[in-house]
mmCIF file of C-alpha atoms in Angstrom:
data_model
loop_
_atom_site.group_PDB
_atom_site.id
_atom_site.type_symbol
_atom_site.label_atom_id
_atom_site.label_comp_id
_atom_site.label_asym_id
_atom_site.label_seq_id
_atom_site.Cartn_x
_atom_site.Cartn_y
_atom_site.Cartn_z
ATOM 1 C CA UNK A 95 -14.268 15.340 46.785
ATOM 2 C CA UNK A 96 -13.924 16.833 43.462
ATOM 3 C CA UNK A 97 -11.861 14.505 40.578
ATOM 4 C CA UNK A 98 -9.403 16.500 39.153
ATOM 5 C CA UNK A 99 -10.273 16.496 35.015
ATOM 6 C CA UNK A 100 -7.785 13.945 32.724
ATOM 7 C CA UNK A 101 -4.866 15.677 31.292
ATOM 8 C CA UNK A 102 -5.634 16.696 27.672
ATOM 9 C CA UNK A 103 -2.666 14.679 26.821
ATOM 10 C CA UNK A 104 -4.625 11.270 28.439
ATOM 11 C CA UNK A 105 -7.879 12.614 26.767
ATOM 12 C CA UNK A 106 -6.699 12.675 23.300
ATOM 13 C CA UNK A 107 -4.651 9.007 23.590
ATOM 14 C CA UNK A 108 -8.204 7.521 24.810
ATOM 15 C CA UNK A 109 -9.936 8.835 21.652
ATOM 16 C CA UNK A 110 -7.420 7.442 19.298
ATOM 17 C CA UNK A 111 -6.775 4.171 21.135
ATOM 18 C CA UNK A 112 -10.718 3.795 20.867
ATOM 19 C CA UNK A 113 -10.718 4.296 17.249
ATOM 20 C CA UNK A 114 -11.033 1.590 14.608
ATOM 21 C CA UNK A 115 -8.349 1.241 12.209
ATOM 22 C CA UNK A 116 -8.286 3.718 9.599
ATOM 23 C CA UNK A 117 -9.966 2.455 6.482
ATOM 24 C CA UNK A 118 -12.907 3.373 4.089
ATOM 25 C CA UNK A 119 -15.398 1.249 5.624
ATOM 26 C CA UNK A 120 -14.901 2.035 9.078
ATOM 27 C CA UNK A 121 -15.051 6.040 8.733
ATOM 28 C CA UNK A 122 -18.930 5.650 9.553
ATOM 29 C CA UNK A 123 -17.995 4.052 12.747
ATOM 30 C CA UNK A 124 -15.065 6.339 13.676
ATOM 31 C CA UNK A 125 -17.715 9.160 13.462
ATOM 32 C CA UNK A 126 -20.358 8.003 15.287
ATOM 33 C CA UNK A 127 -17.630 7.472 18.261
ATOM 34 C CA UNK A 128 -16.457 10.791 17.616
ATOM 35 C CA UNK A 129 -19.676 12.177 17.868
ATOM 36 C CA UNK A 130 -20.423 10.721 21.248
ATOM 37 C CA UNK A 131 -17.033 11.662 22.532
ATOM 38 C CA UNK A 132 -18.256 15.204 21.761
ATOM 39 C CA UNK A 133 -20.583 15.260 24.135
ATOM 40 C CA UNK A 134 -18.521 14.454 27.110
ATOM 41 C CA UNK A 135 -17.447 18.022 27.787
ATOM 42 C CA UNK A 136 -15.696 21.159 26.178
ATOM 43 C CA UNK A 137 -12.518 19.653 26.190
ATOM 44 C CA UNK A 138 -13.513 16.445 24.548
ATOM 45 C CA UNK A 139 -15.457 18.007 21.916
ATOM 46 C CA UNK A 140 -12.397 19.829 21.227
ATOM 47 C CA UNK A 141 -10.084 17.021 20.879
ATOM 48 C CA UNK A 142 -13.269 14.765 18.930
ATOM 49 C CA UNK A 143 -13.778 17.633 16.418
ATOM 50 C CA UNK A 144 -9.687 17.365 16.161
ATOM 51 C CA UNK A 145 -9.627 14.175 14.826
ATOM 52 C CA UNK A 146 -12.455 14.266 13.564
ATOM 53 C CA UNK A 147 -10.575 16.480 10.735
ATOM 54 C CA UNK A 148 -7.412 14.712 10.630
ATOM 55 C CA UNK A 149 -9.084 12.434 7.407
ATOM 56 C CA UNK A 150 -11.265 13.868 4.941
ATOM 57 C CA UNK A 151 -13.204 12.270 2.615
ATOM 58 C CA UNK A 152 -14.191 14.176 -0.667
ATOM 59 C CA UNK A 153 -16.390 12.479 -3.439
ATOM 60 C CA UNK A 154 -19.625 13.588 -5.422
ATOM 61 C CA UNK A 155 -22.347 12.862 -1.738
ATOM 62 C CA UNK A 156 -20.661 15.296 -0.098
ATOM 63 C CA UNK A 157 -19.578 18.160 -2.451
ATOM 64 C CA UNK A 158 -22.500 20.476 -1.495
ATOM 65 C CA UNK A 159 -21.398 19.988 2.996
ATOM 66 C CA UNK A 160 -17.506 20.326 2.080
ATOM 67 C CA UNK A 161 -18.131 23.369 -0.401
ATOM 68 C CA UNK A 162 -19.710 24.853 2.842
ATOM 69 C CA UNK A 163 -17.446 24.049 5.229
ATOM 70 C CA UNK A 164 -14.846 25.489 3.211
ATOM 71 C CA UNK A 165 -16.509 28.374 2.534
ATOM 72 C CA UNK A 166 -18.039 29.183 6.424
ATOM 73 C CA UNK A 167 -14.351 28.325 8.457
ATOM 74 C CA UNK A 168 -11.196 29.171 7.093
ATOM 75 C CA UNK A 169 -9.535 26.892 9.792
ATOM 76 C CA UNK A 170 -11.740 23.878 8.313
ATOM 77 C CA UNK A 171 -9.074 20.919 7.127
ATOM 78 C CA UNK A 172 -6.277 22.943 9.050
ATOM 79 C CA UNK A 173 -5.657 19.850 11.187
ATOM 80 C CA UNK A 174 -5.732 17.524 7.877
ATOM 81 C CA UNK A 175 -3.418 14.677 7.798
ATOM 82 C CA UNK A 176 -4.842 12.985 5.250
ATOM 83 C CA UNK A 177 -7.473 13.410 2.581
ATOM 84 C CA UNK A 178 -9.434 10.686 -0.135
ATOM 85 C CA UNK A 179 -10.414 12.034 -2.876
ATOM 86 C CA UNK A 180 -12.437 9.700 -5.374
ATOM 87 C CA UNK A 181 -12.926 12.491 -8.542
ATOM 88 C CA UNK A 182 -15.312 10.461 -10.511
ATOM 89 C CA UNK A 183 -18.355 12.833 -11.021
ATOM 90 C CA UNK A 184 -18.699 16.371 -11.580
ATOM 91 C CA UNK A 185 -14.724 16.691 -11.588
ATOM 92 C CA UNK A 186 -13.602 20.113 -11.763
ATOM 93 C CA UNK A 187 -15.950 20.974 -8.764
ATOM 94 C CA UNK A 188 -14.535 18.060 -6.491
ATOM 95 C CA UNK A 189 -10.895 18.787 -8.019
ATOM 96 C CA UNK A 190 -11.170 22.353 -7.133
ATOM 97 C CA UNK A 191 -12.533 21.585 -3.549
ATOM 98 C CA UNK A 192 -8.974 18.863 -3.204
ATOM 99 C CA UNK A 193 -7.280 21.831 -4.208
ATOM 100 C CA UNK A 194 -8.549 23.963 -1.992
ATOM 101 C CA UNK A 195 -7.881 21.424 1.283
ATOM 102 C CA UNK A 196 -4.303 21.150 0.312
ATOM 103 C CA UNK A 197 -3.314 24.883 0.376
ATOM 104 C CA UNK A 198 -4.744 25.043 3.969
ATOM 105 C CA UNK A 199 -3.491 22.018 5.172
ATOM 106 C CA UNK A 200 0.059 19.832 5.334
ATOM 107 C CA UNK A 201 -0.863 16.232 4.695
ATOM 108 C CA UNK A 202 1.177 13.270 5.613
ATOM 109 C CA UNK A 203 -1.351 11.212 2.681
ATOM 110 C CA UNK A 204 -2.940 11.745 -0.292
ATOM 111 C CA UNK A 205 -5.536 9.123 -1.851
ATOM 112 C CA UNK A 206 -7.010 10.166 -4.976
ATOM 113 C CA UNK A 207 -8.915 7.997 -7.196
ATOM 114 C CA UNK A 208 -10.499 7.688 -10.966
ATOM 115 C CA UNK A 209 -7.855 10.928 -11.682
ATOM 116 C CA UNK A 210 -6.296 11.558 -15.174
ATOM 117 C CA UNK A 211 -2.693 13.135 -15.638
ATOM 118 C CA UNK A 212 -2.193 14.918 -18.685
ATOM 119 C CA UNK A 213 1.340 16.659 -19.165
ATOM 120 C CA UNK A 214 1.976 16.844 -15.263
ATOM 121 C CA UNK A 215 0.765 15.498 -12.188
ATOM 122 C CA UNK A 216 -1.423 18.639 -11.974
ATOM 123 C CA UNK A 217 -2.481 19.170 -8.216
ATOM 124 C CA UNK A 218 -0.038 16.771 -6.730
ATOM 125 C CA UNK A 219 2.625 18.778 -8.849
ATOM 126 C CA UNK A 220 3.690 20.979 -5.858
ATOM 127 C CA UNK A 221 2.330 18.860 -3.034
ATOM 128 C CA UNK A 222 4.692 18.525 -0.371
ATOM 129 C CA UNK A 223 3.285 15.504 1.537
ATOM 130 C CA UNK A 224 5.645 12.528 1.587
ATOM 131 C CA UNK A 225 2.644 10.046 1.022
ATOM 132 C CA UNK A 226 0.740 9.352 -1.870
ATOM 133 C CA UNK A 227 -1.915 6.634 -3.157
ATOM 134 C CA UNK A 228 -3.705 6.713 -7.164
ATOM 135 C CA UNK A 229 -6.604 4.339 -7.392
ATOM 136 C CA UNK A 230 -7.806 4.047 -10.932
ATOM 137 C CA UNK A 231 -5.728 6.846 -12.506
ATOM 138 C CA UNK A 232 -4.956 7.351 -16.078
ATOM 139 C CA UNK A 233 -1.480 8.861 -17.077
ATOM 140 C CA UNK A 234 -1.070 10.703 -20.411
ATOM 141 C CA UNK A 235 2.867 11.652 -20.786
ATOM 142 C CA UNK A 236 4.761 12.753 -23.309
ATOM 143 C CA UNK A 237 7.819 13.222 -21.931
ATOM 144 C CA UNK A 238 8.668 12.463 -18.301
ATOM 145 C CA UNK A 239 6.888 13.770 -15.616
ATOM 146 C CA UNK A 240 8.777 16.650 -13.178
ATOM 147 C CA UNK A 241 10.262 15.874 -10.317
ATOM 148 C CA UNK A 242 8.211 14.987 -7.250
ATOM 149 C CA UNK A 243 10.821 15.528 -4.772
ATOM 150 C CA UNK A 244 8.726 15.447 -1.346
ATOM 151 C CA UNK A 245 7.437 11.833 -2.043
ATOM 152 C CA UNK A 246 9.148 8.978 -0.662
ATOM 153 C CA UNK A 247 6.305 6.920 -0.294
ATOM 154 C CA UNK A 248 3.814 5.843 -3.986
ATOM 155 C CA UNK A 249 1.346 3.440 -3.748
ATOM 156 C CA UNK A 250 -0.170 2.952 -7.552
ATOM 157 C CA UNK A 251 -3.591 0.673 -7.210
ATOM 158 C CA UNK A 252 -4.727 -0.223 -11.242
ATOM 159 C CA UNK A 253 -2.886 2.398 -12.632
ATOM 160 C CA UNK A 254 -3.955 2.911 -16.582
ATOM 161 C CA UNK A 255 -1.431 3.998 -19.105
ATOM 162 C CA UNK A 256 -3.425 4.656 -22.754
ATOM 163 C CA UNK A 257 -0.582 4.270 -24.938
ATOM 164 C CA UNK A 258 0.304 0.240 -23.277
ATOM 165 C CA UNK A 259 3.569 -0.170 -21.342
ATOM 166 C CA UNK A 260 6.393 1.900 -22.983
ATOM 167 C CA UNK A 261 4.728 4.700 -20.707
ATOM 168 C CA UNK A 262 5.717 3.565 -17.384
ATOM 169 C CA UNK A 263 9.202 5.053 -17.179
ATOM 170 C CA UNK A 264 7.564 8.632 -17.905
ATOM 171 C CA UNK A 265 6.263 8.466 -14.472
ATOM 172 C CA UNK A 266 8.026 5.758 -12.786
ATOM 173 C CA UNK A 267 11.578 7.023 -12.531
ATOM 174 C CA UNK A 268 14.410 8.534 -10.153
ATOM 175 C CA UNK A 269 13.904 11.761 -11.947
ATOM 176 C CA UNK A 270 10.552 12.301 -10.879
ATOM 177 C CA UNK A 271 10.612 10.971 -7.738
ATOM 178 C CA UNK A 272 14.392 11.550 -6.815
ATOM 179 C CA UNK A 273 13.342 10.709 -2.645
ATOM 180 C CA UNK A 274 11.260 8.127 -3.446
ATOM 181 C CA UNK A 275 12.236 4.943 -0.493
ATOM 182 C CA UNK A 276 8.770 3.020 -0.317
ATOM 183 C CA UNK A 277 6.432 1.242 -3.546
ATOM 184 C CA UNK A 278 3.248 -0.636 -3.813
ATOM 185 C CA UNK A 279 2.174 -1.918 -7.235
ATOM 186 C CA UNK A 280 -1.567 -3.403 -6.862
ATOM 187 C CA UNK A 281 -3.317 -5.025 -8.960
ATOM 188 C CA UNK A 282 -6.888 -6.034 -8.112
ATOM 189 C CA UNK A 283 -8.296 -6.729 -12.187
ATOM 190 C CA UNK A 284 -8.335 -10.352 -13.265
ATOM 191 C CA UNK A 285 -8.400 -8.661 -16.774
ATOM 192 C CA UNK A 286 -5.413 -6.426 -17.011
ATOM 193 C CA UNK A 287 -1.941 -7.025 -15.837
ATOM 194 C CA UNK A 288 1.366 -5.219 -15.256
ATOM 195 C CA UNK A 289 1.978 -5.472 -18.819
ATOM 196 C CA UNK A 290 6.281 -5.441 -19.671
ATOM 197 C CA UNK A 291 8.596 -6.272 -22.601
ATOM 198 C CA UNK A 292 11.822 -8.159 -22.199
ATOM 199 C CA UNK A 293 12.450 -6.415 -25.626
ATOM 200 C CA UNK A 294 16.128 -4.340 -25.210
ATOM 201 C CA UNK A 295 14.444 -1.661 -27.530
ATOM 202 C CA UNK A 296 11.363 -1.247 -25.247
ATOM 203 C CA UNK A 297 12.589 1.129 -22.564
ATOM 204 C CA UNK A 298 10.126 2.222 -21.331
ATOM 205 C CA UNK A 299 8.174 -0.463 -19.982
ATOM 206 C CA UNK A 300 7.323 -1.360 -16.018
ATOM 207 C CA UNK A 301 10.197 -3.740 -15.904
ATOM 208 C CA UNK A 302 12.538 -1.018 -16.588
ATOM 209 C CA UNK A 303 11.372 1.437 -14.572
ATOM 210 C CA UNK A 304 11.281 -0.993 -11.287
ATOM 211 C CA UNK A 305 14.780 -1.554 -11.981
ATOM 212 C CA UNK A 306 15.263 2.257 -12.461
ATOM 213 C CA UNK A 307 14.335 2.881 -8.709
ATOM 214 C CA UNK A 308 15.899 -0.490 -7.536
ATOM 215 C CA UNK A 309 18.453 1.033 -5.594
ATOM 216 C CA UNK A 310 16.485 3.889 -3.710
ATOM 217 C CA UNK A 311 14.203 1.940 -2.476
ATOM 218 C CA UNK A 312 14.060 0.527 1.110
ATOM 219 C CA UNK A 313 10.094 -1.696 0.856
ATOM 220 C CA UNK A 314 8.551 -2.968 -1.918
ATOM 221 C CA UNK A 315 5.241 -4.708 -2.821
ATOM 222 C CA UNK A 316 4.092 -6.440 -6.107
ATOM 223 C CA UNK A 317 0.653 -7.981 -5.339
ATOM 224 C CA UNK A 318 -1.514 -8.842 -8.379
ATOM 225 C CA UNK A 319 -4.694 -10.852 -8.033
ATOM 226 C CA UNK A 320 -4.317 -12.930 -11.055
ATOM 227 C CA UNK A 321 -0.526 -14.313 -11.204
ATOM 228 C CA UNK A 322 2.389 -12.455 -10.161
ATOM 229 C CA UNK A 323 3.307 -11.874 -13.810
ATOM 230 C CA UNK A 324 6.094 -9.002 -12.904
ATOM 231 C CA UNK A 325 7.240 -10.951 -9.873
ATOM 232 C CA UNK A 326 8.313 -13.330 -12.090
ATOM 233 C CA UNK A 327 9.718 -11.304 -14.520
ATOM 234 C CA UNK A 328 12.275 -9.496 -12.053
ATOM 235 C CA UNK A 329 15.677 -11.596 -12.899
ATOM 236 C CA UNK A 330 18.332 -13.164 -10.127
ATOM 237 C CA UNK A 331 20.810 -10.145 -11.621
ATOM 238 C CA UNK A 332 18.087 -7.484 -11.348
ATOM 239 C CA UNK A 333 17.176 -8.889 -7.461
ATOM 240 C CA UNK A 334 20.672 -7.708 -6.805
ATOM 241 C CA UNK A 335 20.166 -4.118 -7.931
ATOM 242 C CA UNK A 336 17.383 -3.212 -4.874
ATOM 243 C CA UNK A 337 20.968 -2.658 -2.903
ATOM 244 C CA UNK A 338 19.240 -0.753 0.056
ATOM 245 C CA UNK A 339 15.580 -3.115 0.199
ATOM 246 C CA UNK A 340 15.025 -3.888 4.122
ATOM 247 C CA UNK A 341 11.071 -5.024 3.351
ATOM 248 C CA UNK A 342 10.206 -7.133 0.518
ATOM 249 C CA UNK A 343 6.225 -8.139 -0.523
ATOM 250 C CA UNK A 344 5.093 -10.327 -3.480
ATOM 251 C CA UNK A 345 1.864 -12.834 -3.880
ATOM 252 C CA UNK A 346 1.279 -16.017 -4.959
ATOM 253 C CA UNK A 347 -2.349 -17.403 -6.132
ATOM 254 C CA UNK A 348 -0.751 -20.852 -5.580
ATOM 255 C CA UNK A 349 -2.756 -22.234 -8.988
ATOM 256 C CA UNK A 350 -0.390 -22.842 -11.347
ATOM 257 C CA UNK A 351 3.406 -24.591 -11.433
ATOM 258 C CA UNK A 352 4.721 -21.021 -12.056
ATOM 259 C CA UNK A 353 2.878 -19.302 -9.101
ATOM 260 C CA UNK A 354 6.257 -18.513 -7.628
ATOM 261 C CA UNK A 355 8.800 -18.872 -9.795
ATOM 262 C CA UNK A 356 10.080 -15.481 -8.329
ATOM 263 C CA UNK A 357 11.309 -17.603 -5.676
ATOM 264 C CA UNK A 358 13.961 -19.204 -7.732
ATOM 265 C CA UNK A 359 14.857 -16.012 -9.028
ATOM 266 C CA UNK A 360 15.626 -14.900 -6.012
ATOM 267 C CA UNK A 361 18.143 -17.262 -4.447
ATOM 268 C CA UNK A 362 20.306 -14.559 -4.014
ATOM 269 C CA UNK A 363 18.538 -11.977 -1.986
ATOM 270 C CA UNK A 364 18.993 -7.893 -1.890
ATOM 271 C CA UNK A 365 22.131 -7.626 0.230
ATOM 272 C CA UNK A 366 20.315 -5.587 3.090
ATOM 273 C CA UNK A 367 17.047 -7.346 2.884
ATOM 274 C CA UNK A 368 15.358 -8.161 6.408
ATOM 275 C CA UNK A 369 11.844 -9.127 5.803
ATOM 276 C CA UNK A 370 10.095 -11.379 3.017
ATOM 277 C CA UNK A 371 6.200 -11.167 3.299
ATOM 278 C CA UNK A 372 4.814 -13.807 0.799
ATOM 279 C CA UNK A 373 0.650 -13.123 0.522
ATOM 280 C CA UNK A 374 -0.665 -16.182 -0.448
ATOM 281 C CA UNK A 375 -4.298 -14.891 -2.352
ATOM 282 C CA UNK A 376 -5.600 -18.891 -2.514
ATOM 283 C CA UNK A 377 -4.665 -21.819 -0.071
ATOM 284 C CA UNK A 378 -5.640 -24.427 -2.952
ATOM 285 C CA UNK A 379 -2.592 -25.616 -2.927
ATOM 286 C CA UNK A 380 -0.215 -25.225 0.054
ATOM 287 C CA UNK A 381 1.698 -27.983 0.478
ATOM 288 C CA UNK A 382 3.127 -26.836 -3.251
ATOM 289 C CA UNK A 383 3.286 -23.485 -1.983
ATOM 290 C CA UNK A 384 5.497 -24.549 1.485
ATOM 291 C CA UNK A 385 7.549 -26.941 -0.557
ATOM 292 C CA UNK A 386 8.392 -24.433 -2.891
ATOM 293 C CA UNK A 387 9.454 -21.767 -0.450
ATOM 294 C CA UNK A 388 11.334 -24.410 1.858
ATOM 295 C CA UNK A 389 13.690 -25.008 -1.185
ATOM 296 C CA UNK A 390 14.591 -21.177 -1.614
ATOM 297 C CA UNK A 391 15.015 -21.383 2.604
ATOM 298 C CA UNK A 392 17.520 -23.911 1.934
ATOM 299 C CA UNK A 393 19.336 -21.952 -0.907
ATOM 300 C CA UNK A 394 19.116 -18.801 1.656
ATOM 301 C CA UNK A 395 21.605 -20.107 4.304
ATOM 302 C CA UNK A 396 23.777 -17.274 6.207
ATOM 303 C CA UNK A 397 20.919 -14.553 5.433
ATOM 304 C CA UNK A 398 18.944 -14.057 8.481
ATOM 305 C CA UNK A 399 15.627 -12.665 7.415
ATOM 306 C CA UNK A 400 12.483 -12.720 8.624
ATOM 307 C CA UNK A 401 10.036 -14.650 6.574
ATOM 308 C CA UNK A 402 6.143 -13.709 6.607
ATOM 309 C CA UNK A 403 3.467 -16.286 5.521
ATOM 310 C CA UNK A 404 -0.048 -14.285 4.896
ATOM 311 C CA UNK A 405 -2.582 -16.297 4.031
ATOM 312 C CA UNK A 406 -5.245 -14.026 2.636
ATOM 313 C CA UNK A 407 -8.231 -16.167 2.453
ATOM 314 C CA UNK A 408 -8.447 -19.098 4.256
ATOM 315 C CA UNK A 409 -10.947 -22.249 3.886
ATOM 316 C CA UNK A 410 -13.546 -22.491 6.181
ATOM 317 C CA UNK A 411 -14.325 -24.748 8.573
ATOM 318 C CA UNK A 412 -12.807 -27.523 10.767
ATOM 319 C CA UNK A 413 -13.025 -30.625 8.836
ATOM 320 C CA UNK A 414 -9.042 -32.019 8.322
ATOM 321 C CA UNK A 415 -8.830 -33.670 4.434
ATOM 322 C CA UNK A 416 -6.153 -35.577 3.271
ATOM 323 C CA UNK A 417 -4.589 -32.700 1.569
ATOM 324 C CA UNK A 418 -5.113 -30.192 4.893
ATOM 325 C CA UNK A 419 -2.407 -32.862 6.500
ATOM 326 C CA UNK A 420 -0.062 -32.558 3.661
ATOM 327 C CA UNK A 421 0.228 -28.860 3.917
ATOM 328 C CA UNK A 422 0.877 -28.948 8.075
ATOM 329 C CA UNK A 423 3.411 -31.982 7.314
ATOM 330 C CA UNK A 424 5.381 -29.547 4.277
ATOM 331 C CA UNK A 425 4.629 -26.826 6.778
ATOM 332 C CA UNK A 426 6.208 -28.563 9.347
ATOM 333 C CA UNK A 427 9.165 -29.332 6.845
ATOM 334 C CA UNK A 428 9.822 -25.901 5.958
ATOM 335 C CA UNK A 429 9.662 -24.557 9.736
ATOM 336 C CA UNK A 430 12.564 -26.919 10.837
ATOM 337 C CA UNK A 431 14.555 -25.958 7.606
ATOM 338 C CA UNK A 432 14.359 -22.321 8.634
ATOM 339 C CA UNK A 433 15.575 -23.212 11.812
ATOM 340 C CA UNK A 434 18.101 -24.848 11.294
ATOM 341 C CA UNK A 435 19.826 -21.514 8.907
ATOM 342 C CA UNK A 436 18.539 -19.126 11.641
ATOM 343 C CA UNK A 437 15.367 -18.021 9.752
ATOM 344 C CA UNK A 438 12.602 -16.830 11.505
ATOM 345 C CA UNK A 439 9.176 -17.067 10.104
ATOM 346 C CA UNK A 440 5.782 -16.754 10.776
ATOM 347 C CA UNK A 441 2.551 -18.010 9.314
ATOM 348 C CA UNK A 442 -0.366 -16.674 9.837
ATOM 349 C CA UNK A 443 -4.124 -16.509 8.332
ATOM 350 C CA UNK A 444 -5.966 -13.272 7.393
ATOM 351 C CA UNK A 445 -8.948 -13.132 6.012
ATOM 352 C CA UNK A 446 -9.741 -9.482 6.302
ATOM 353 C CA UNK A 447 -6.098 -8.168 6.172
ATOM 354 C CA UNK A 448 -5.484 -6.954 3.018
ATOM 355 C CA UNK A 449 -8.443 -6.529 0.211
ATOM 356 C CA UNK A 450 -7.475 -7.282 -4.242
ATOM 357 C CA UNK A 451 -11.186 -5.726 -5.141
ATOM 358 C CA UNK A 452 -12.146 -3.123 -6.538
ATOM 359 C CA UNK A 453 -12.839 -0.915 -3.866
ATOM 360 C CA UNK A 454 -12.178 2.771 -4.331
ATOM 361 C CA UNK A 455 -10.741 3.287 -0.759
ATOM 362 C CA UNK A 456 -9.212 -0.056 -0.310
ATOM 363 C CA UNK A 457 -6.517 0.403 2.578
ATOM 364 C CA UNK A 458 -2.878 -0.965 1.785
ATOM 365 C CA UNK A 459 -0.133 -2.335 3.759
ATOM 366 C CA UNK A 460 1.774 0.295 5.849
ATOM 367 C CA UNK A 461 -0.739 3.227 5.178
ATOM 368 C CA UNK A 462 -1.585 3.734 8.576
ATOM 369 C CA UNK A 463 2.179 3.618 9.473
ATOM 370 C CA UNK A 464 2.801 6.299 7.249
ATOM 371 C CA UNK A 465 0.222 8.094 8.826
ATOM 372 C CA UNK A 466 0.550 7.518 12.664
ATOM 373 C CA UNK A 467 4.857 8.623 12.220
ATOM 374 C CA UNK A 468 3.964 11.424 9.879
ATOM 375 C CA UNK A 469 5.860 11.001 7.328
ATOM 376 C CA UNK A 470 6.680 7.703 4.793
ATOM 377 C CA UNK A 471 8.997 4.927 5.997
ATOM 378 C CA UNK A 472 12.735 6.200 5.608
#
């Protein structure tokens, strides 16, 4: 009896099901899986070579394969989704081989790293992927940069303005980035911050041009390694201006008294807000940390909400100390609080989840969501 082949359909949801999650270090892995998939038959090669192609990587190792690729099959990076490009090396020759993927391809993402802006947003000018990451970039503006209109998704990792923080609003703006419904600020140097001024003649600073796109955005995360300097910053009256925010993301260190003063600032929360995902970046301190959050829950009554607890790095080991029980006890606390005004939440520890170094290709939150709908988060 002969066994009728799988449906192509069945073929290609086994290869992606068998995949690792999409990050930097695991596109070794996804290709040596790939690779034996290949082998299989025609039909699986097919499919393997597929997505094999759906993420590029470009940097200085493999300029000389890519140039080649390019160059030997016009159909090469025609089934492109998304493309990392870290342009610190010989950059024309990697910038001109980015260039070259994007006019044969339509991307959902774009990751470029170590890239300077000078005028204009140069390649990504008339880009018309809705997804978009800088790593490391440097921004040179003048006046404000044109409008980006394709975007509704910006993830800005380090970004690097020369001329300090009046800058920010020449990128950062609804002008630029008129359909722009999802932000990530990361920070992952101890040394530099989001830098602001609460100065009324300093208008262009990153303060004002959050509150600029306040109220086109629908998610937003502030996560800075050190303190959550800007989190802080943001006002109870300027809370109020992110009218249409469903999913809200800020850190706390928990290492200092004013770790989270953001959450008194926001006892009254965006009117549409459904999720709060705290990341906590050091347990030192929890008991603080659930103490200080179960006094916002309290002010929060009516709102139902979803509250996330991430902690980011937890301590090792099994061993209970004396403080270990005053966390689960505050813990305990806050849980029955929520309760009580109908808030859920959830607490949970991840070591691996989400990575504040300084890795070129570091994934963030909600990438591969982007990715897997095709398009950004409306």
């Amino acid at each position: 009896m002969v066994v009728p082949p799988l449906p192509v359909e069945i073929v290609e949801h086994i290869i992606k099901q068998s995949l690792p999650p999409l990050r930097f270090d695991t596109f070794k892995e996804r290709y040596e899986l790939l690779k034996t998939f290949a082998l299989v038959d025609s039909r699986w090669r097919v499919l393997a070579q597929r997505e094999l192609g759906r993420h590029l990587v470009v940097d200085s190792r493999c300029l000389g394969k890519m140039e080649t690729e390019l160059s030997n099959d016009e159909s090469f990076a025609g089934y492109a989704r998304s493309l990392w490009g870290n342009l610190e090396g010989p950059g024309d020759e990697l910038t001109t081989i980015v260039e070259l993927i994007l006019g044969r391809s339509q991307l959902h993402h774009l990751s470029l790293s170590f890239c300077a802006f000078f005028g204009d947003m140069g390649m990504i000018q008339g880009a018309k992927f809705p997804s978009c990451t800088l790593h490391y970039s440097d921004f040179h503006f003048a006046t404000r940069a044109l409008p980006l209109p394709h975007i509704e998704a910006l993830y800005l990792v380090d970004p690097y303005f020369p001329n300090g923080a009046g800058d920010w609003l020449s990128l950062l703006n609804p002008t630029t980035f008129p359909s722009l419904r999802r932000l990530q600020l990361l920070r992952t140097s101890d040394v530099l911050g989001f830098s602001f001024e609460r100065d009324s003649a300093e208008h262009g600073g990153i303060l004002h041009s959050l509150v600029a796109v306040a109220p086109q955005l629908t998610a937003l995360s502030i996560c800075e390694v050190d303190a959550p300097v800007l989190a802080n910053a943001v006002s109870t009256q300027e809370w109020l201006l992110f009218s249409n925010l469903q999913h809200l993301t800020l850190s706390s260190a928990s290492t200092q008294e004013d770790e989270t003063s953001w959450l008194q600032s926001l006892q009254h929360l965006p009117p549409k807000l459904e999720s709060l995902t705290i990341l906590v970046l050091k347990s030192a301190k929890l008991e603080q940390l659930y103490q200080a959050i179960e006094l916002a829950v309290r002010r929060w009554e009516g709102k139902k909400l979803r509250l996330f607890i991430k902690i980011l790095h937890p301590k090792s080991g099994t061993s209970k100390t004396a403080r270990d029980e005053e966390a689960t006890e505050a813990r305990s606390s806050l849980l029955r609080t929520a309760a009580e005004r109908c808030i859920q939440v959830e607490s949970s520890a991840l070591a691996q989840a989400v990575q504040f170094r300084r890795d070129r290709f570091a994934a963030h939150e909600g990438f591969e969501d982007d990715l897997e709908r095709g398009s950004a988060l409306d």
